[in-house]
JSON list of C-alpha atoms in Angstrom, two decimals:
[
{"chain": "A", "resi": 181, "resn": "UNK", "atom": "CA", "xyz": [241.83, -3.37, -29.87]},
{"chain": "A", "resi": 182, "resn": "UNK", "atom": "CA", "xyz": [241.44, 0.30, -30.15]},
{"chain": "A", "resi": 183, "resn": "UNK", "atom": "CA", "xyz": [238.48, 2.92, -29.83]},
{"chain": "A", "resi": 184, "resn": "UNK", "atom": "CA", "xyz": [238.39, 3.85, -33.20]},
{"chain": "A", "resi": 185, "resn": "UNK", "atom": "CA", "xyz": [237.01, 7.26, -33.60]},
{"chain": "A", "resi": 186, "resn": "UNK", "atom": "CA", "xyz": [235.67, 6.09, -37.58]},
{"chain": "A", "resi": 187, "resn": "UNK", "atom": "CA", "xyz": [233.28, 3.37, -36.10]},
{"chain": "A", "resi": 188, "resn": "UNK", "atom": "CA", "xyz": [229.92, 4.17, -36.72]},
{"chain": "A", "resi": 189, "resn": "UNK", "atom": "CA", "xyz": [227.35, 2.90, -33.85]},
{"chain": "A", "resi": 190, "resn": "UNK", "atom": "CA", "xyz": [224.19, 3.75, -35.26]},
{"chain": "A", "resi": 191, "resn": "UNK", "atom": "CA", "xyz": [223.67, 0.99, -37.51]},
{"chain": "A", "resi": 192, "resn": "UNK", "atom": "CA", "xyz": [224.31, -1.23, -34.72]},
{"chain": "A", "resi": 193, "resn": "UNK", "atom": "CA", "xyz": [222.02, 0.66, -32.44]},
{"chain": "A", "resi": 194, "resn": "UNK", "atom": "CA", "xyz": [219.06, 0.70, -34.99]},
{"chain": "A", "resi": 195, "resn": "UNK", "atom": "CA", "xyz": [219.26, -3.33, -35.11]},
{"chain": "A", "resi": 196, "resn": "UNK", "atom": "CA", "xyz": [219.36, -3.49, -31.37]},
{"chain": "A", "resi": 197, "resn": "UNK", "atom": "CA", "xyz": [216.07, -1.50, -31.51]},
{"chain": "A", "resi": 198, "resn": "UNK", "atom": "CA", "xyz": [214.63, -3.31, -34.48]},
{"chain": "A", "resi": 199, "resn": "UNK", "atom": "CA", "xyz": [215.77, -6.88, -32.35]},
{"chain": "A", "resi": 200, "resn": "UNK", "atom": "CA", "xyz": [214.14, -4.93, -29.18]},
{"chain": "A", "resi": 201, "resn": "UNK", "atom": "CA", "xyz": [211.13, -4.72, -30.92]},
{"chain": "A", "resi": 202, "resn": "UNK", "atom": "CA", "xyz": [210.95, -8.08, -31.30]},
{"chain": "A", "resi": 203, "resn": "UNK", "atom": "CA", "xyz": [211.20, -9.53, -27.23]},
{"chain": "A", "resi": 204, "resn": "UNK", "atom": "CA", "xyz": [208.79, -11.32, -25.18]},
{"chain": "A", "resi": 205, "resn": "UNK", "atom": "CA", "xyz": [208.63, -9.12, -22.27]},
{"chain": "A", "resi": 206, "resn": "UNK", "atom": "CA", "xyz": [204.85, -9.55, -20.06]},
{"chain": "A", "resi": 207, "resn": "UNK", "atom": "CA", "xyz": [206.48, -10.20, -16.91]},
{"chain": "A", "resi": 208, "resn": "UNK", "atom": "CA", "xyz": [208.86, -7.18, -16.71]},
{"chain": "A", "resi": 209, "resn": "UNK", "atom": "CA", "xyz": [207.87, -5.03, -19.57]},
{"chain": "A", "resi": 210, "resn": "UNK", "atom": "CA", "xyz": [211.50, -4.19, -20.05]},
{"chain": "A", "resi": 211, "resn": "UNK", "atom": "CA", "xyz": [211.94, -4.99, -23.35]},
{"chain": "A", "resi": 212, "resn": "UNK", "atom": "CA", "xyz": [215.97, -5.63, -24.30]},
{"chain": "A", "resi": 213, "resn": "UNK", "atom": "CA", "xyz": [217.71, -5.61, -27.74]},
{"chain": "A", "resi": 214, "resn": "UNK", "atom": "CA", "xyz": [221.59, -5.90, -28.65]},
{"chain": "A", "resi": 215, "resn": "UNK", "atom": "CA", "xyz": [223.38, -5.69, -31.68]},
{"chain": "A", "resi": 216, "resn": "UNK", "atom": "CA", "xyz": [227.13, -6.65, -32.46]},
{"chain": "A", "resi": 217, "resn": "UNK", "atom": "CA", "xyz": [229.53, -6.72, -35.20]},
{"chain": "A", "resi": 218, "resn": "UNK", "atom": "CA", "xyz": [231.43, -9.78, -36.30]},
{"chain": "A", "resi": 219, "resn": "UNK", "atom": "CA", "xyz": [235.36, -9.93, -36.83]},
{"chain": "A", "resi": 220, "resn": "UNK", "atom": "CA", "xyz": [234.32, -10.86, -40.68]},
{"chain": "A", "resi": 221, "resn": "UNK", "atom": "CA", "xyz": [231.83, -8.03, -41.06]},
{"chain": "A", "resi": 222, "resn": "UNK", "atom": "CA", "xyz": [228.53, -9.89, -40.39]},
{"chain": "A", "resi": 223, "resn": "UNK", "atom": "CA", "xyz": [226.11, -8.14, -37.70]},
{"chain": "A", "resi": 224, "resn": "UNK", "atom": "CA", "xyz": [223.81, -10.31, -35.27]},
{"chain": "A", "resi": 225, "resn": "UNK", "atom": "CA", "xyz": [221.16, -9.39, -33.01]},
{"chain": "A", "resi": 226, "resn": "UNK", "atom": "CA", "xyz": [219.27, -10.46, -30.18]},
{"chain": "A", "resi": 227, "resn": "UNK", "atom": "CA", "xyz": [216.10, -9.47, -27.91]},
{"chain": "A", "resi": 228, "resn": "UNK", "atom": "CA", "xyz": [215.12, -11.17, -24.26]},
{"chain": "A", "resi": 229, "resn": "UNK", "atom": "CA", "xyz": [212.40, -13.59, -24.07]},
{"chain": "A", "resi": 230, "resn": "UNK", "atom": "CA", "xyz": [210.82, -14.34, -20.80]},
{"chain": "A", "resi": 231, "resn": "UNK", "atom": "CA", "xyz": [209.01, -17.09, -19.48]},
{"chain": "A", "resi": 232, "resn": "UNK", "atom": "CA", "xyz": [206.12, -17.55, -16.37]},
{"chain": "A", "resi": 233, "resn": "UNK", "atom": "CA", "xyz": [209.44, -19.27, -14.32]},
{"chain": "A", "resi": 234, "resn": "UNK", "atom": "CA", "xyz": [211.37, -15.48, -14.26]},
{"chain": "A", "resi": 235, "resn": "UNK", "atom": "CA", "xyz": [214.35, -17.17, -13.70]},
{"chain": "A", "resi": 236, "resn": "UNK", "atom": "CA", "xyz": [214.53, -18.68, -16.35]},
{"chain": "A", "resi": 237, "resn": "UNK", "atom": "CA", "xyz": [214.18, -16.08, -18.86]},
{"chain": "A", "resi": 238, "resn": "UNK", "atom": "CA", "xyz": [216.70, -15.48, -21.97]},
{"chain": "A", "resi": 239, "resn": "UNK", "atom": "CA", "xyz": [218.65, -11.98, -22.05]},
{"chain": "A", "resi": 240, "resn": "UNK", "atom": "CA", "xyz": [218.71, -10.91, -25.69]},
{"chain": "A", "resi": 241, "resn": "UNK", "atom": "CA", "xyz": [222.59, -11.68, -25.63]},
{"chain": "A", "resi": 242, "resn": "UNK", "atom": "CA", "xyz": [221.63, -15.59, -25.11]},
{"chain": "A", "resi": 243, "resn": "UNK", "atom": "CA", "xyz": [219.79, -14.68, -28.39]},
{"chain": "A", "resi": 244, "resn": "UNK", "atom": "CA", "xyz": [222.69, -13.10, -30.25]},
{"chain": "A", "resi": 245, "resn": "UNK", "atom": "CA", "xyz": [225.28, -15.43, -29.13]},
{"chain": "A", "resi": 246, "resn": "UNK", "atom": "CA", "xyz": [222.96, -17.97, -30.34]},
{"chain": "A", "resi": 247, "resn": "UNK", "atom": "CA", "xyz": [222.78, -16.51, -33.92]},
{"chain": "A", "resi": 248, "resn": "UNK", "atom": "CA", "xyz": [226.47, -15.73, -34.15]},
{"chain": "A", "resi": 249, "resn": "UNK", "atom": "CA", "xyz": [226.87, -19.10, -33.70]},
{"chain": "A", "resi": 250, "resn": "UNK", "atom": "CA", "xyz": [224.02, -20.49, -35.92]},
{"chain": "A", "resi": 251, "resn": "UNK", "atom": "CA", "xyz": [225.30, -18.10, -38.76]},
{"chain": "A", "resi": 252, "resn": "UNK", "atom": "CA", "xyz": [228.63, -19.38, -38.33]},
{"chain": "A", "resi": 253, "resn": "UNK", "atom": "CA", "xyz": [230.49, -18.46, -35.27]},
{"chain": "A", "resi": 254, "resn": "UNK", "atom": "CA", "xyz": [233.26, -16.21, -35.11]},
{"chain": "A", "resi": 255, "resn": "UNK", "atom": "CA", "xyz": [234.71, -13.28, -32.74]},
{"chain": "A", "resi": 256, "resn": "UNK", "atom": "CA", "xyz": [232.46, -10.20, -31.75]},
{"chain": "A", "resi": 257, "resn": "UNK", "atom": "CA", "xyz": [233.94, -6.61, -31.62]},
{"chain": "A", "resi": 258, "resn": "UNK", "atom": "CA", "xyz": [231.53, -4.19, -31.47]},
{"chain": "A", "resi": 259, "resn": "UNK", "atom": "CA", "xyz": [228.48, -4.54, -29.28]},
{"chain": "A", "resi": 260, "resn": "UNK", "atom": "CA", "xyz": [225.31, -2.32, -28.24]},
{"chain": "A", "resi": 261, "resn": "UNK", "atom": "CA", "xyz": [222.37, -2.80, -26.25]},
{"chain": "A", "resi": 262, "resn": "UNK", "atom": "CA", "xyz": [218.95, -0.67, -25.93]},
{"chain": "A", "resi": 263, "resn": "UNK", "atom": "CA", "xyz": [216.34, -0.86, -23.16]},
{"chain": "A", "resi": 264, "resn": "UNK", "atom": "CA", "xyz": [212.56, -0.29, -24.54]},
{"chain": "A", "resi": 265, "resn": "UNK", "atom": "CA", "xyz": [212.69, 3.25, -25.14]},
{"chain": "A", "resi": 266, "resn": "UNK", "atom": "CA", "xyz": [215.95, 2.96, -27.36]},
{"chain": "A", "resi": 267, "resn": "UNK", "atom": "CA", "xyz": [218.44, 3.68, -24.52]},
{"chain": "A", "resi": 268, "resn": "UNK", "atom": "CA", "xyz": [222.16, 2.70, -24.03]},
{"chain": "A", "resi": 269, "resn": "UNK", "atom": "CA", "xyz": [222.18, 0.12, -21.64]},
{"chain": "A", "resi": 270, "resn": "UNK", "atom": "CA", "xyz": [224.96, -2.11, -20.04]},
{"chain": "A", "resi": 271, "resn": "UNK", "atom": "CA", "xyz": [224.92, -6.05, -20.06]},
{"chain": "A", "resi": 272, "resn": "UNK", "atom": "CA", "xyz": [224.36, -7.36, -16.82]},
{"chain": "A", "resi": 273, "resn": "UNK", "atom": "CA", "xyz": [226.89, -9.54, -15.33]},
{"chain": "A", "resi": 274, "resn": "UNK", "atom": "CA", "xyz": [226.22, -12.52, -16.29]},
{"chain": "A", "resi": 275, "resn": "UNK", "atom": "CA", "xyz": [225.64, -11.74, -19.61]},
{"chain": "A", "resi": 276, "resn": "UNK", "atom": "CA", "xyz": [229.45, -9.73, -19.81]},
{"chain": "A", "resi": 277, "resn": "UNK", "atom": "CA", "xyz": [230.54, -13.30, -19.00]},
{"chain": "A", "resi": 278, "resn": "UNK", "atom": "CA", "xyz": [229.37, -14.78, -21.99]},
{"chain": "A", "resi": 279, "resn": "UNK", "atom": "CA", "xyz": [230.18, -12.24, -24.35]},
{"chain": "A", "resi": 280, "resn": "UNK", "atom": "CA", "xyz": [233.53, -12.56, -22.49]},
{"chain": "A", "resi": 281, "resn": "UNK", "atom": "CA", "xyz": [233.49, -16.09, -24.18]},
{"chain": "A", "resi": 282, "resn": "UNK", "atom": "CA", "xyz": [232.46, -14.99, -27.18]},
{"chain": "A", "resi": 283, "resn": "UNK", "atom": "CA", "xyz": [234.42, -11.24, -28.17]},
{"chain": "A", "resi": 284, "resn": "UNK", "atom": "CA", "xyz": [237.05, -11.24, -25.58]},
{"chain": "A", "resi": 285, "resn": "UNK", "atom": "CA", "xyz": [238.57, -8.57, -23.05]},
{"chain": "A", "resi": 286, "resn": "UNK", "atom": "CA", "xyz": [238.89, -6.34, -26.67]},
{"chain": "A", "resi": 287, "resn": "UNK", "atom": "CA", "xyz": [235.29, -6.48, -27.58]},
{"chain": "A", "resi": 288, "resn": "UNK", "atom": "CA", "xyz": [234.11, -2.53, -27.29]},
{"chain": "A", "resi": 289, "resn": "UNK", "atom": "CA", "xyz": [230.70, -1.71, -26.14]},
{"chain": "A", "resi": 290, "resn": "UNK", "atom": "CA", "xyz": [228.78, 0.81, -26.23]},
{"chain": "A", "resi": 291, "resn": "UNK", "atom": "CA", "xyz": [227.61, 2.43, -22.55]},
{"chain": "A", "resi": 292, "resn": "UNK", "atom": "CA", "xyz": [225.95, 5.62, -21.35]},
{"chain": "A", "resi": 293, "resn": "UNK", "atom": "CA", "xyz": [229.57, 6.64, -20.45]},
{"chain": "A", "resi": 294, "resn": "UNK", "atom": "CA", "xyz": [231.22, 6.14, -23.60]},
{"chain": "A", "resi": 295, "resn": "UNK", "atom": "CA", "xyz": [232.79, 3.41, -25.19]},
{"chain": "A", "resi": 296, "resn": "UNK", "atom": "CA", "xyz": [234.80, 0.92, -23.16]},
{"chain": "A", "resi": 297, "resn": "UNK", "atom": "CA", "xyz": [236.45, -2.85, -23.60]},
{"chain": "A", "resi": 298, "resn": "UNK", "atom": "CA", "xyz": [234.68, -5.36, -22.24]},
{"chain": "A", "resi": 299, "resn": "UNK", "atom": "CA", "xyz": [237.76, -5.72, -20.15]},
{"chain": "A", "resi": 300, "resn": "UNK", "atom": "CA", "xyz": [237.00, -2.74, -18.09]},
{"chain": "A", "resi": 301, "resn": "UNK", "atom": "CA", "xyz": [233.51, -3.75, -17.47]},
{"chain": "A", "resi": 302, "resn": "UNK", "atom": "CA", "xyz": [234.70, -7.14, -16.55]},
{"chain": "A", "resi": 303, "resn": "UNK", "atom": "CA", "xyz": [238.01, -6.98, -14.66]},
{"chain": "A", "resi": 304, "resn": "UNK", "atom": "CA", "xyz": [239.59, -9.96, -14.14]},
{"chain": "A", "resi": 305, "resn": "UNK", "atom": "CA", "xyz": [237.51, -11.85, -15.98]},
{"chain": "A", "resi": 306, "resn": "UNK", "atom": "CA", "xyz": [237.57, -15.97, -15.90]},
{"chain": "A", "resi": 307, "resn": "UNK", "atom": "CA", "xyz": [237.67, -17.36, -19.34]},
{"chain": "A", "resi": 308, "resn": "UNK", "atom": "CA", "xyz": [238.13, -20.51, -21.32]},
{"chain": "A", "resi": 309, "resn": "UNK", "atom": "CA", "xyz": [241.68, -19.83, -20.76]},
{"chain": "A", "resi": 310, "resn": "UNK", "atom": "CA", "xyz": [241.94, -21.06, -17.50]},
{"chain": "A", "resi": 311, "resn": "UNK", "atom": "CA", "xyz": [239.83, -24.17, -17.98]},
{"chain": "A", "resi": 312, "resn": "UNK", "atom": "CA", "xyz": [243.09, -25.16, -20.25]},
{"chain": "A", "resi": 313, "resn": "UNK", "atom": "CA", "xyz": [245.59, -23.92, -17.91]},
{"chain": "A", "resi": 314, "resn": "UNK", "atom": "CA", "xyz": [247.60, -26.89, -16.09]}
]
């Protein structure tokens, strides 16, 4: 997949702030949305959700990979996430694995440096590939 200059973010970006606005933050108070776009043109969103365990919190992207696939699964392309203040931020690394699953080393995203493929924030990424490799 290609950067393609045409894309317009800010849609996405306003529903990753309207999903931020939405998390379950006491512990941190780091409030997390993300947005993405759907290979068939639906959008799905997602904000973190915390618990008294820590560990066991839910990033927002646990949230949006949960509606993509409650709203009918397919591939992500496009994806954006925004701290509390409506900032650019990267997934963390575990959460670049599952949208790994779930997009692909094509899916762009949208960082403070630009936009990249996931497969430049995630080199060498393991995948569902290699579970079926013999």
């Amino acid at each position: 997949m290609t950067v393609s200059a045409d894309f317009d973010w800010e849609p996405l970006r306003e529903l990753a702030r309207e999903a931020m606005s939405h998390a379950y933050a006491p512990y941190s108070g780091y409030p997390v949305g993300v947005a993405a776009l759907v290979d068939d043109g639906r959008t799905v969103s997602g904000c973190n959700v915390e618990n008294a365990s820590y560990g066991l919190g839910l990033c927002a992207e646990c949230g949006l990979v949960s509606e993509l696939q409650r709203t009918g699964g397919g591939r992500l392309t496009h994806f954006t996430c925004v701290d509390g203040r409506g900032e650019i931020l990267v997934p963390c690394g575990r959460c670049r694995q599952l949208l790994y699953e779930f997009g692909g080393p094509d899916l762009l995203l949208e960082t403070p440096a630009g936009i990249l493929p996931l497969s430049e924030m995630l080199p060498q990424a393991f995948g569902p590939d290699h579970l079926t490799s013999k």
